[in-house]
Amino acid sequence: MAAYLLRRVALMVLTLFGISVVIFVLLRLVPGNVADIIFDAAGMINPAEKAGLERQLGLDRPIVVQYGAWMGGLLEGDLGHSYVSDRPALEEIAPRLPITAKLAGLALAFSILFGVPLGVVSAVRQNTAIDYVLRVLSLSGLSMPAFWLGLLILMAFVAWTGFIPIYSETPQSLWDEFLVYSVPAAAVGFRSSALVMRLTRSSMLEVLRQDYIRTARAKGASEPAVNYRHALSNAILPVITVIGIEAAFLIGGLIVTETVFNIPGVARFLVEAIRWRDYPIVQNLVMLIAVVVVVVNLIVDLLYAVLDPRIRYGE
Amino acid sequence: MQRRSRLFAAVGAAIALAFAAGPAPSAEPKQGGILRIYHRDSPASASIHEEATYSANIPFMGIFNNLVLYKQDAPQNSLQSIVPELATSWSWSADNLTLTFTLRQGVKWHDGVPFTAKDVKCTFDMLMDKSPQKFRKNPRKTWYDNVTEVTADGDFQATFHLKRPQPALLALLASGYSPIYPCHVSPAEMRTHPIGTGPFKFVEFRQNESIKLARNPDYWRKGRPYLDGIEFTIIPNRSTAILAFIARKFDMTFPTEVSVPLLKDVKAQAPQAVCELKPTNVNVNLIVNRDKPPFDNADLRRAMALTLDRKAFIDTLAEGQGDIGGTMLPQPQGVWGLPPEILRTIPGYGPDVQANRAEARKLMEKLGYGPAKHLAVKISTRNIPVYRDPAVILIDQLKDIYIDGELDVVETGNWFSVVARGDYAVGLNLTGNAVDDPDQAFYENYSCGSERNYTHYCNRDLEKLFDRQSMETDLEKRKKLVWEIDRRLQEDVARPIIYHIRAGTCWWPDVKGFTMMVNSAYNGYRFEDVWLDR
């Protein structure tokens, strides 16, 4: 296991190095830099002033030198300064991280809490009215874009309650936080929950036909025990994989959801930073996302071993 | 000359007197409350002098004062609506080459440092690029091309020395784009933590989140501002922002950010809201790169101008809510706009679109184009709807004269780089004028070598007329010169104006004392007279 872990960590470092190079180069291949964008807002370009700004920001240095400076800074814990706000990148990113983390966590919780039990119900009640309803629900969840659903929710709130559940000031209590994040989390988690529900259902249907389920029933196990202890624990493995992948892909849904619900998290901030070509913000945020994805993947792989005693790494 | 200077002095004194009397309040204003406005996007910085968008003006104008300012409760900006602010009065020299301001005493910057004439000199030295302290970018440097020097004569007098008379310099100084900056604060600090003398103090600017201002209790104008503060919440998503306004999360929409269809939506869902649709002095225009063949041919450019059906643009895009005119904003909202009787005589402005297009086709046929030989061209524009939508209509209209346009959308941040490099053949552009005065519009957009002269139109004879109108003190004579220039700009297809945009602002009825200006979207946001009736 230790050897496996070491191998995985080494691979992670290599992957992250590759990502850092790709991100760094790709960003600079996109036409225009922050100086162009800043002058564009003024409707004019003064070549001397623009060159001065590029010099001031170090954009006139060779790309290898710029990359070296970024990596060197990262190793020392210095993420650089935002080109736009002139504040340390860490100070810009850090307060936004918990906001997105809470939203993502809640969305993921929503998708698991709804997706798994409803998937089980749908499988156990196969071809009944409730199964049909749940299947239609899951299909609509998969086909509805998060931004559209978000806007629909906002419109419904305003029309029916006169209240709009958007983020406009920092929540002061846990309850406030729940109120602020729950609606957007539901909007972004709806798609994931639909996916989880469908996958749980198909996986459960396969498991429910196995001999050991029949044996369990023959031994007199109750229906909940059969469904949850015997069937679900075996059917959950592919679901866990998908949840891991979904957690990584959640960032895409969060970008639009944070925009629609005006949540000042890192996802929306990343889009703005790309628009401004604010390299220090984009580079560090993308690296952070890459780290999260790689780590989540590792955790999912390790979870397999916990959930399925037959799987043993490094043996 | 003496007569002129007396006229200048008389106008100045009369305006100063009018300002001292103050506007008659319509109801007894109440103190207190936070005005909540949503903001359309995050400005690059808080430094008004370094920005060229009202995304910066609107939230930060309340922090500052100018020497003079457009009267905040007068909807139309004009030389007659200019009132003193940090200046108490002004006077012109006999030769009209020096403009002297007497400054208000006892004014303090928000950090407690006294305001003096040195601050005025510092501000304009930076704007004229004569200071060791530099702005990161200086988009309005050309406004002060005619100023040779600004001197501080003691602590409370500042003098502008001009190369030639320019009565409209006051119009530029009265804009929201002309705040006085403190000498003792660096341009870099002003970008992140601006210090002013204005009615509101800067509290916080969180990029992409919010901008907060608080009442300045030591404001020199006693009893102002009425509000305890102003909070701008940055909501880039327009649908969310409008819904939030309808749900009364905000007292006011971002000024001039409500389009015609959205305005109807707001009125349908919030009938009590006060909504005004006004011209913004932003126009949609056609830019043709006259350095790039075959567009170096004047007849081809003329044919393109002739094919424009301006009314169709307005009807399709703004449900008929727009204005047809030349470079200067049409009257009555605009001060200098071409009168209809002159406008009608300009090629392409006549009511018979088919006749115009027949003439355009003849010109194209003379150049060898026809039903069998079309001219293929890319129509470049910025990748945002307000640019893209009219570009699509333009492509459709150009088809009538054998031009096959292909839409070439340029990523929004690169638009002006592309245009400045001349890396386009035909484009659709928007031009905003902060001040409804020919001195801003003509020099900035049409003078030879100007950074904003995107089509590189250069007519030295016309430039002499620019100077003549600029020096003219008689309003009526100046108007005639301006009309002559505007007419020639349109005839020369310098940058054909398609139409002038109108845009809406909404607020709830308990917001009082806000006046939406009709000929500029940049000058009416001091907010010191705004109060909440709660």
Short mmCIF file of N, CA and C in Angstrom, two decimals, chain B residues 318-439:
data_model
loop_
_atom_site.label_atom_id
_atom_site.label_comp_id
_atom_site.label_asym_id
_atom_site.label_seq_id
_atom_site.Cartn_x
_atom_site.Cartn_y
_atom_site.Cartn_z
N ALA B 318 -34.08 48.64 -30.92
CA ALA B 318 -34.51 49.41 -29.74
C ALA B 318 -35.98 49.79 -29.79
N GLU B 319 -36.74 49.02 -30.55
CA GLU B 319 -38.18 49.25 -30.66
C GLU B 319 -38.50 50.72 -30.92
N GLY B 320 -37.72 51.31 -31.78
CA GLY B 320 -37.97 52.70 -32.18
C GLY B 320 -37.40 53.74 -31.25
N GLN B 321 -36.74 53.31 -30.17
CA GLN B 321 -36.23 54.27 -29.18
C GLN B 321 -34.75 54.56 -29.44
N GLY B 322 -34.50 55.47 -30.33
CA GLY B 322 -33.13 55.88 -30.64
C GLY B 322 -33.21 57.17 -31.43
N ASP B 323 -32.08 57.79 -31.68
CA ASP B 323 -32.10 59.08 -32.35
C ASP B 323 -31.15 59.09 -33.53
N ILE B 324 -31.63 59.68 -34.61
CA ILE B 324 -30.80 59.78 -35.81
C ILE B 324 -30.14 61.15 -35.82
N GLY B 325 -28.85 61.15 -36.05
CA GLY B 325 -28.13 62.42 -36.08
C GLY B 325 -26.73 62.25 -36.60
N GLY B 326 -25.98 63.34 -36.49
CA GLY B 326 -24.57 63.30 -36.90
C GLY B 326 -23.71 62.94 -35.71
N THR B 327 -22.50 63.50 -35.69
CA THR B 327 -21.59 63.20 -34.60
C THR B 327 -22.12 63.71 -33.27
N MET B 328 -22.63 64.94 -33.28
CA MET B 328 -23.12 65.52 -32.03
C MET B 328 -24.54 65.01 -31.76
N LEU B 329 -24.82 64.80 -30.49
CA LEU B 329 -26.12 64.25 -30.08
C LEU B 329 -27.26 65.14 -30.58
N PRO B 330 -28.27 64.55 -31.23
CA PRO B 330 -29.37 65.36 -31.77
C PRO B 330 -30.09 66.19 -30.71
N GLN B 331 -30.60 67.31 -31.16
CA GLN B 331 -31.43 68.15 -30.30
C GLN B 331 -32.79 67.48 -30.12
N PRO B 332 -33.59 67.74 -29.15
CA PRO B 332 -33.41 68.78 -28.13
C PRO B 332 -32.54 68.35 -26.95
N GLN B 333 -32.31 67.03 -26.78
CA GLN B 333 -31.50 66.63 -25.62
C GLN B 333 -30.06 67.09 -25.80
N GLY B 334 -29.56 66.95 -27.01
CA GLY B 334 -28.21 67.42 -27.30
C GLY B 334 -28.21 68.91 -27.55
N VAL B 335 -27.09 69.55 -27.25
CA VAL B 335 -27.01 71.00 -27.42
C VAL B 335 -26.59 71.34 -28.84
N TRP B 336 -25.75 70.49 -29.43
CA TRP B 336 -25.07 70.86 -30.67
C TRP B 336 -25.52 70.06 -31.89
N GLY B 337 -26.51 69.23 -31.75
CA GLY B 337 -26.92 68.34 -32.83
C GLY B 337 -27.38 69.07 -34.08
N LEU B 338 -27.17 68.44 -35.22
CA LEU B 338 -27.58 69.02 -36.50
C LEU B 338 -29.10 69.17 -36.54
N PRO B 339 -29.58 70.34 -36.96
CA PRO B 339 -31.04 70.47 -37.07
C PRO B 339 -31.56 69.60 -38.22
N PRO B 340 -32.80 69.13 -38.12
CA PRO B 340 -33.32 68.19 -39.13
C PRO B 340 -33.21 68.71 -40.55
N GLU B 341 -33.37 70.04 -40.74
CA GLU B 341 -33.35 70.56 -42.10
C GLU B 341 -31.95 70.42 -42.74
N ILE B 342 -30.93 70.45 -41.93
CA ILE B 342 -29.57 70.23 -42.48
C ILE B 342 -29.33 68.72 -42.63
N LEU B 343 -29.74 67.98 -41.61
CA LEU B 343 -29.52 66.53 -41.61
C LEU B 343 -30.09 65.88 -42.87
N ARG B 344 -31.29 66.33 -43.23
CA ARG B 344 -31.98 65.75 -44.40
C ARG B 344 -31.17 65.89 -45.69
N THR B 345 -30.34 66.93 -45.74
CA THR B 345 -29.62 67.20 -46.99
C THR B 345 -28.33 66.38 -47.11
N ILE B 346 -27.95 65.73 -46.04
CA ILE B 346 -26.69 64.95 -46.07
C ILE B 346 -26.94 63.61 -46.76
N PRO B 347 -26.08 63.22 -47.71
CA PRO B 347 -26.30 61.95 -48.41
C PRO B 347 -26.48 60.78 -47.44
N GLY B 348 -27.53 60.02 -47.67
CA GLY B 348 -27.79 58.86 -46.82
C GLY B 348 -28.78 59.14 -45.70
N TYR B 349 -29.03 60.41 -45.43
CA TYR B 349 -29.96 60.76 -44.35
C TYR B 349 -31.37 61.08 -44.88
N GLY B 350 -31.49 61.10 -46.20
CA GLY B 350 -32.81 61.37 -46.77
C GLY B 350 -33.76 60.24 -46.45
N PRO B 351 -35.08 60.53 -46.46
CA PRO B 351 -36.04 59.51 -46.03
C PRO B 351 -36.21 58.35 -47.02
N ASP B 352 -35.84 58.58 -48.28
CA ASP B 352 -36.05 57.54 -49.29
C ASP B 352 -34.85 56.59 -49.35
N VAL B 353 -34.94 55.53 -48.57
CA VAL B 353 -33.81 54.59 -48.46
C VAL B 353 -33.52 53.93 -49.80
N GLN B 354 -34.60 53.59 -50.52
CA GLN B 354 -34.39 52.90 -51.80
C GLN B 354 -33.65 53.79 -52.79
N ALA B 355 -33.99 55.07 -52.78
CA ALA B 355 -33.28 56.01 -53.69
C ALA B 355 -31.81 56.11 -53.29
N ASN B 356 -31.57 56.16 -51.99
CA ASN B 356 -30.17 56.21 -51.51
C ASN B 356 -29.41 54.97 -51.97
N ARG B 357 -30.07 53.83 -51.85
CA ARG B 357 -29.39 52.57 -52.22
C ARG B 357 -29.18 52.47 -53.72
N ALA B 358 -30.12 53.02 -54.49
CA ALA B 358 -29.96 53.02 -55.95
C ALA B 358 -28.71 53.82 -56.31
N GLU B 359 -28.53 54.94 -55.62
CA GLU B 359 -27.36 55.78 -55.85
C GLU B 359 -26.09 55.01 -55.43
N ALA B 360 -26.20 54.29 -54.32
CA ALA B 360 -25.04 53.52 -53.82
C ALA B 360 -24.68 52.42 -54.82
N ARG B 361 -25.69 51.77 -55.36
CA ARG B 361 -25.43 50.69 -56.33
C ARG B 361 -24.72 51.24 -57.57
N LYS B 362 -25.15 52.45 -57.98
CA LYS B 362 -24.49 53.08 -59.15
C LYS B 362 -23.01 53.28 -58.87
N LEU B 363 -22.72 53.74 -57.67
CA LEU B 363 -21.31 53.96 -57.30
C LEU B 363 -20.55 52.64 -57.32
N MET B 364 -21.20 51.60 -56.82
CA MET B 364 -20.55 50.29 -56.78
C MET B 364 -20.32 49.75 -58.19
N GLU B 365 -21.31 49.96 -59.04
CA GLU B 365 -21.19 49.48 -60.42
C GLU B 365 -20.06 50.21 -61.14
N LYS B 366 -19.93 51.50 -60.83
CA LYS B 366 -18.83 52.29 -61.42
C LYS B 366 -17.47 51.69 -61.02
N LEU B 367 -17.46 51.08 -59.83
CA LEU B 367 -16.20 50.49 -59.34
C LEU B 367 -16.02 49.03 -59.80
N GLY B 368 -16.98 48.55 -60.59
CA GLY B 368 -16.83 47.22 -61.15
C GLY B 368 -17.60 46.13 -60.41
N TYR B 369 -18.33 46.51 -59.38
CA TYR B 369 -19.12 45.51 -58.66
C TYR B 369 -20.54 45.47 -59.21
N GLY B 370 -21.20 44.35 -59.03
CA GLY B 370 -22.57 44.23 -59.51
C GLY B 370 -23.14 42.90 -59.08
N PRO B 371 -24.32 42.54 -59.63
CA PRO B 371 -24.95 41.27 -59.24
C PRO B 371 -24.03 40.07 -59.47
N ALA B 372 -23.18 40.17 -60.48
CA ALA B 372 -22.30 39.03 -60.79
C ALA B 372 -20.97 39.09 -60.04
N LYS B 373 -20.66 40.26 -59.54
CA LYS B 373 -19.37 40.39 -58.83
C LYS B 373 -19.59 41.14 -57.51
N HIS B 374 -19.61 40.34 -56.45
CA HIS B 374 -19.82 40.94 -55.13
C HIS B 374 -18.48 41.20 -54.46
N LEU B 375 -18.49 42.12 -53.54
CA LEU B 375 -17.29 42.39 -52.75
C LEU B 375 -17.42 41.65 -51.42
N ALA B 376 -16.50 40.75 -51.16
CA ALA B 376 -16.55 40.01 -49.89
C ALA B 376 -15.70 40.74 -48.85
N VAL B 377 -16.26 40.91 -47.68
CA VAL B 377 -15.53 41.63 -46.64
C VAL B 377 -15.92 41.11 -45.26
N LYS B 378 -14.96 41.17 -44.35
CA LYS B 378 -15.26 40.79 -42.97
C LYS B 378 -15.73 42.03 -42.23
N ILE B 379 -16.83 41.90 -41.51
CA ILE B 379 -17.32 43.02 -40.70
C ILE B 379 -16.89 42.72 -39.27
N SER B 380 -15.91 43.43 -38.82
CA SER B 380 -15.37 43.17 -37.48
C SER B 380 -16.19 43.91 -36.43
N THR B 381 -16.35 43.27 -35.31
CA THR B 381 -16.99 43.96 -34.19
C THR B 381 -16.66 43.26 -32.89
N ARG B 382 -16.96 43.94 -31.84
CA ARG B 382 -16.67 43.43 -30.51
C ARG B 382 -17.68 42.36 -30.14
N ASN B 383 -17.22 41.35 -29.41
CA ASN B 383 -18.11 40.22 -29.13
C ASN B 383 -19.02 40.46 -27.92
N ILE B 384 -19.79 41.54 -28.00
CA ILE B 384 -20.84 41.76 -27.00
C ILE B 384 -22.10 42.20 -27.73
N PRO B 385 -23.27 41.85 -27.20
CA PRO B 385 -24.50 42.04 -27.98
C PRO B 385 -24.70 43.46 -28.50
N VAL B 386 -24.37 44.45 -27.71
CA VAL B 386 -24.65 45.82 -28.13
C VAL B 386 -23.84 46.20 -29.38
N TYR B 387 -22.76 45.51 -29.65
CA TYR B 387 -21.99 45.70 -30.89
C TYR B 387 -22.44 44.69 -31.95
N ARG B 388 -22.57 43.43 -31.51
CA ARG B 388 -22.81 42.33 -32.44
C ARG B 388 -24.15 42.47 -33.17
N ASP B 389 -25.17 42.85 -32.41
CA ASP B 389 -26.52 42.90 -33.00
C ASP B 389 -26.61 43.90 -34.16
N PRO B 390 -26.15 45.15 -33.97
CA PRO B 390 -26.20 46.06 -35.13
C PRO B 390 -25.29 45.61 -36.27
N ALA B 391 -24.20 44.90 -35.94
CA ALA B 391 -23.30 44.43 -37.00
C ALA B 391 -24.02 43.46 -37.93
N VAL B 392 -24.88 42.64 -37.33
CA VAL B 392 -25.65 41.68 -38.15
C VAL B 392 -26.60 42.42 -39.09
N ILE B 393 -27.22 43.47 -38.58
CA ILE B 393 -28.13 44.26 -39.43
C ILE B 393 -27.33 44.96 -40.54
N LEU B 394 -26.15 45.44 -40.16
CA LEU B 394 -25.30 46.11 -41.15
C LEU B 394 -24.97 45.15 -42.31
N ILE B 395 -24.63 43.93 -41.96
CA ILE B 395 -24.30 42.93 -42.99
C ILE B 395 -25.48 42.75 -43.94
N ASP B 396 -26.66 42.69 -43.35
CA ASP B 396 -27.87 42.52 -44.15
C ASP B 396 -28.06 43.72 -45.10
N GLN B 397 -27.82 44.92 -44.60
CA GLN B 397 -28.05 46.11 -45.42
C GLN B 397 -26.99 46.25 -46.51
N LEU B 398 -25.79 45.79 -46.22
CA LEU B 398 -24.72 45.91 -47.23
C LEU B 398 -24.96 44.99 -48.43
N LYS B 399 -25.72 43.93 -48.20
CA LYS B 399 -26.03 42.99 -49.30
C LYS B 399 -26.69 43.71 -50.46
N ASP B 400 -27.47 44.76 -50.14
CA ASP B 400 -28.19 45.50 -51.17
C ASP B 400 -27.27 46.22 -52.15
N ILE B 401 -26.02 46.37 -51.76
CA ILE B 401 -25.11 47.08 -52.68
C ILE B 401 -23.92 46.17 -53.05
N TYR B 402 -24.22 44.90 -53.18
CA TYR B 402 -23.24 43.90 -53.67
C TYR B 402 -22.07 43.68 -52.70
N ILE B 403 -22.28 43.94 -51.44
CA ILE B 403 -21.21 43.66 -50.48
C ILE B 403 -21.64 42.48 -49.61
N ASP B 404 -20.85 41.42 -49.67
CA ASP B 404 -21.15 40.24 -48.85
C ASP B 404 -20.31 40.31 -47.57
N GLY B 405 -20.95 40.67 -46.51
CA GLY B 405 -20.23 40.80 -45.24
C GLY B 405 -20.23 39.50 -44.47
N GLU B 406 -19.14 39.24 -43.80
CA GLU B 406 -19.06 38.07 -42.93
C GLU B 406 -18.69 38.58 -41.53
N LEU B 407 -19.50 38.17 -40.56
CA LEU B 407 -19.29 38.69 -39.21
C LEU B 407 -17.98 38.15 -38.63
N ASP B 408 -17.17 39.07 -38.15
CA ASP B 408 -15.89 38.69 -37.54
C ASP B 408 -15.88 39.25 -36.13
N VAL B 409 -16.25 38.39 -35.17
CA VAL B 409 -16.33 38.90 -33.79
C VAL B 409 -14.95 38.84 -33.12
N VAL B 410 -14.61 39.96 -32.54
CA VAL B 410 -13.31 40.08 -31.89
C VAL B 410 -13.54 39.98 -30.38
N GLU B 411 -12.74 39.18 -29.75
CA GLU B 411 -12.87 39.02 -28.29
C GLU B 411 -12.84 40.41 -27.65
N THR B 412 -13.78 40.64 -26.75
CA THR B 412 -14.05 42.02 -26.32
C THR B 412 -12.82 42.79 -25.82
N GLY B 413 -11.94 42.12 -25.10
CA GLY B 413 -10.77 42.80 -24.57
C GLY B 413 -9.76 43.20 -25.62
N ASN B 414 -9.88 42.64 -26.80
CA ASN B 414 -8.90 42.95 -27.85
C ASN B 414 -9.44 43.91 -28.90
N TRP B 415 -10.67 44.34 -28.72
CA TRP B 415 -11.32 45.12 -29.77
C TRP B 415 -10.54 46.39 -30.13
N PHE B 416 -10.21 47.19 -29.13
CA PHE B 416 -9.55 48.45 -29.45
C PHE B 416 -8.11 48.25 -29.90
N SER B 417 -7.48 47.14 -29.49
CA SER B 417 -6.14 46.85 -29.99
C SER B 417 -6.23 46.58 -31.49
N VAL B 418 -7.21 45.79 -31.87
CA VAL B 418 -7.40 45.45 -33.29
C VAL B 418 -7.66 46.72 -34.09
N VAL B 419 -8.55 47.56 -33.56
CA VAL B 419 -8.92 48.78 -34.27
C VAL B 419 -7.72 49.73 -34.35
N ALA B 420 -7.01 49.87 -33.23
CA ALA B 420 -5.87 50.80 -33.19
C ALA B 420 -4.77 50.36 -34.16
N ARG B 421 -4.59 49.03 -34.30
CA ARG B 421 -3.59 48.51 -35.23
C ARG B 421 -4.05 48.64 -36.69
N GLY B 422 -5.31 48.96 -36.88
CA GLY B 422 -5.87 49.03 -38.23
C GLY B 422 -6.05 47.64 -38.82
N ASP B 423 -6.21 46.67 -37.92
CA ASP B 423 -6.30 45.28 -38.34
C ASP B 423 -7.75 44.90 -38.65
N TYR B 424 -8.40 45.73 -39.43
CA TYR B 424 -9.79 45.49 -39.81
C TYR B 424 -10.04 46.22 -41.13
N ALA B 425 -11.08 45.82 -41.82
CA ALA B 425 -11.43 46.53 -43.06
C ALA B 425 -12.67 47.38 -42.81
N VAL B 426 -13.72 46.70 -42.34
CA VAL B 426 -14.97 47.40 -42.00
C VAL B 426 -15.36 46.94 -40.60
N GLY B 427 -15.80 47.85 -39.79
CA GLY B 427 -16.17 47.46 -38.44
C GLY B 427 -17.40 48.19 -37.96
N LEU B 428 -17.99 47.64 -36.94
CA LEU B 428 -19.10 48.33 -36.28
C LEU B 428 -18.66 48.65 -34.87
N ASN B 429 -18.80 49.93 -34.52
CA ASN B 429 -18.21 50.41 -33.28
C ASN B 429 -19.22 51.26 -32.49
N LEU B 430 -18.93 51.44 -31.22
CA LEU B 430 -19.73 52.35 -30.39
C LEU B 430 -18.81 53.44 -29.87
N THR B 431 -19.29 54.67 -29.88
CA THR B 431 -18.48 55.78 -29.37
C THR B 431 -19.29 56.53 -28.32
N GLY B 432 -18.71 56.67 -27.15
CA GLY B 432 -19.39 57.42 -26.08
C GLY B 432 -18.72 58.76 -25.89
N ASN B 433 -19.53 59.79 -25.73
CA ASN B 433 -18.98 61.12 -25.47
C ASN B 433 -19.32 61.52 -24.04
N ALA B 434 -18.29 61.76 -23.25
CA ALA B 434 -18.52 62.08 -21.84
C ALA B 434 -19.12 63.48 -21.70
N VAL B 435 -18.74 64.35 -22.62
CA VAL B 435 -19.19 65.74 -22.54
C VAL B 435 -19.89 66.09 -23.84
N ASP B 436 -21.05 66.68 -23.74
CA ASP B 436 -21.75 67.08 -24.96
C ASP B 436 -21.18 68.42 -25.41
N ASP B 437 -19.97 68.36 -25.92
CA ASP B 437 -19.33 69.57 -26.41
C ASP B 437 -18.42 69.18 -27.58
N PRO B 438 -18.45 69.99 -28.64
CA PRO B 438 -17.65 69.65 -29.82
C PRO B 438 -16.16 69.54 -29.52
N ASP B 439 -15.67 70.29 -28.53
CA ASP B 439 -14.23 70.22 -28.22
C ASP B 439 -13.82 68.82 -27.80
#
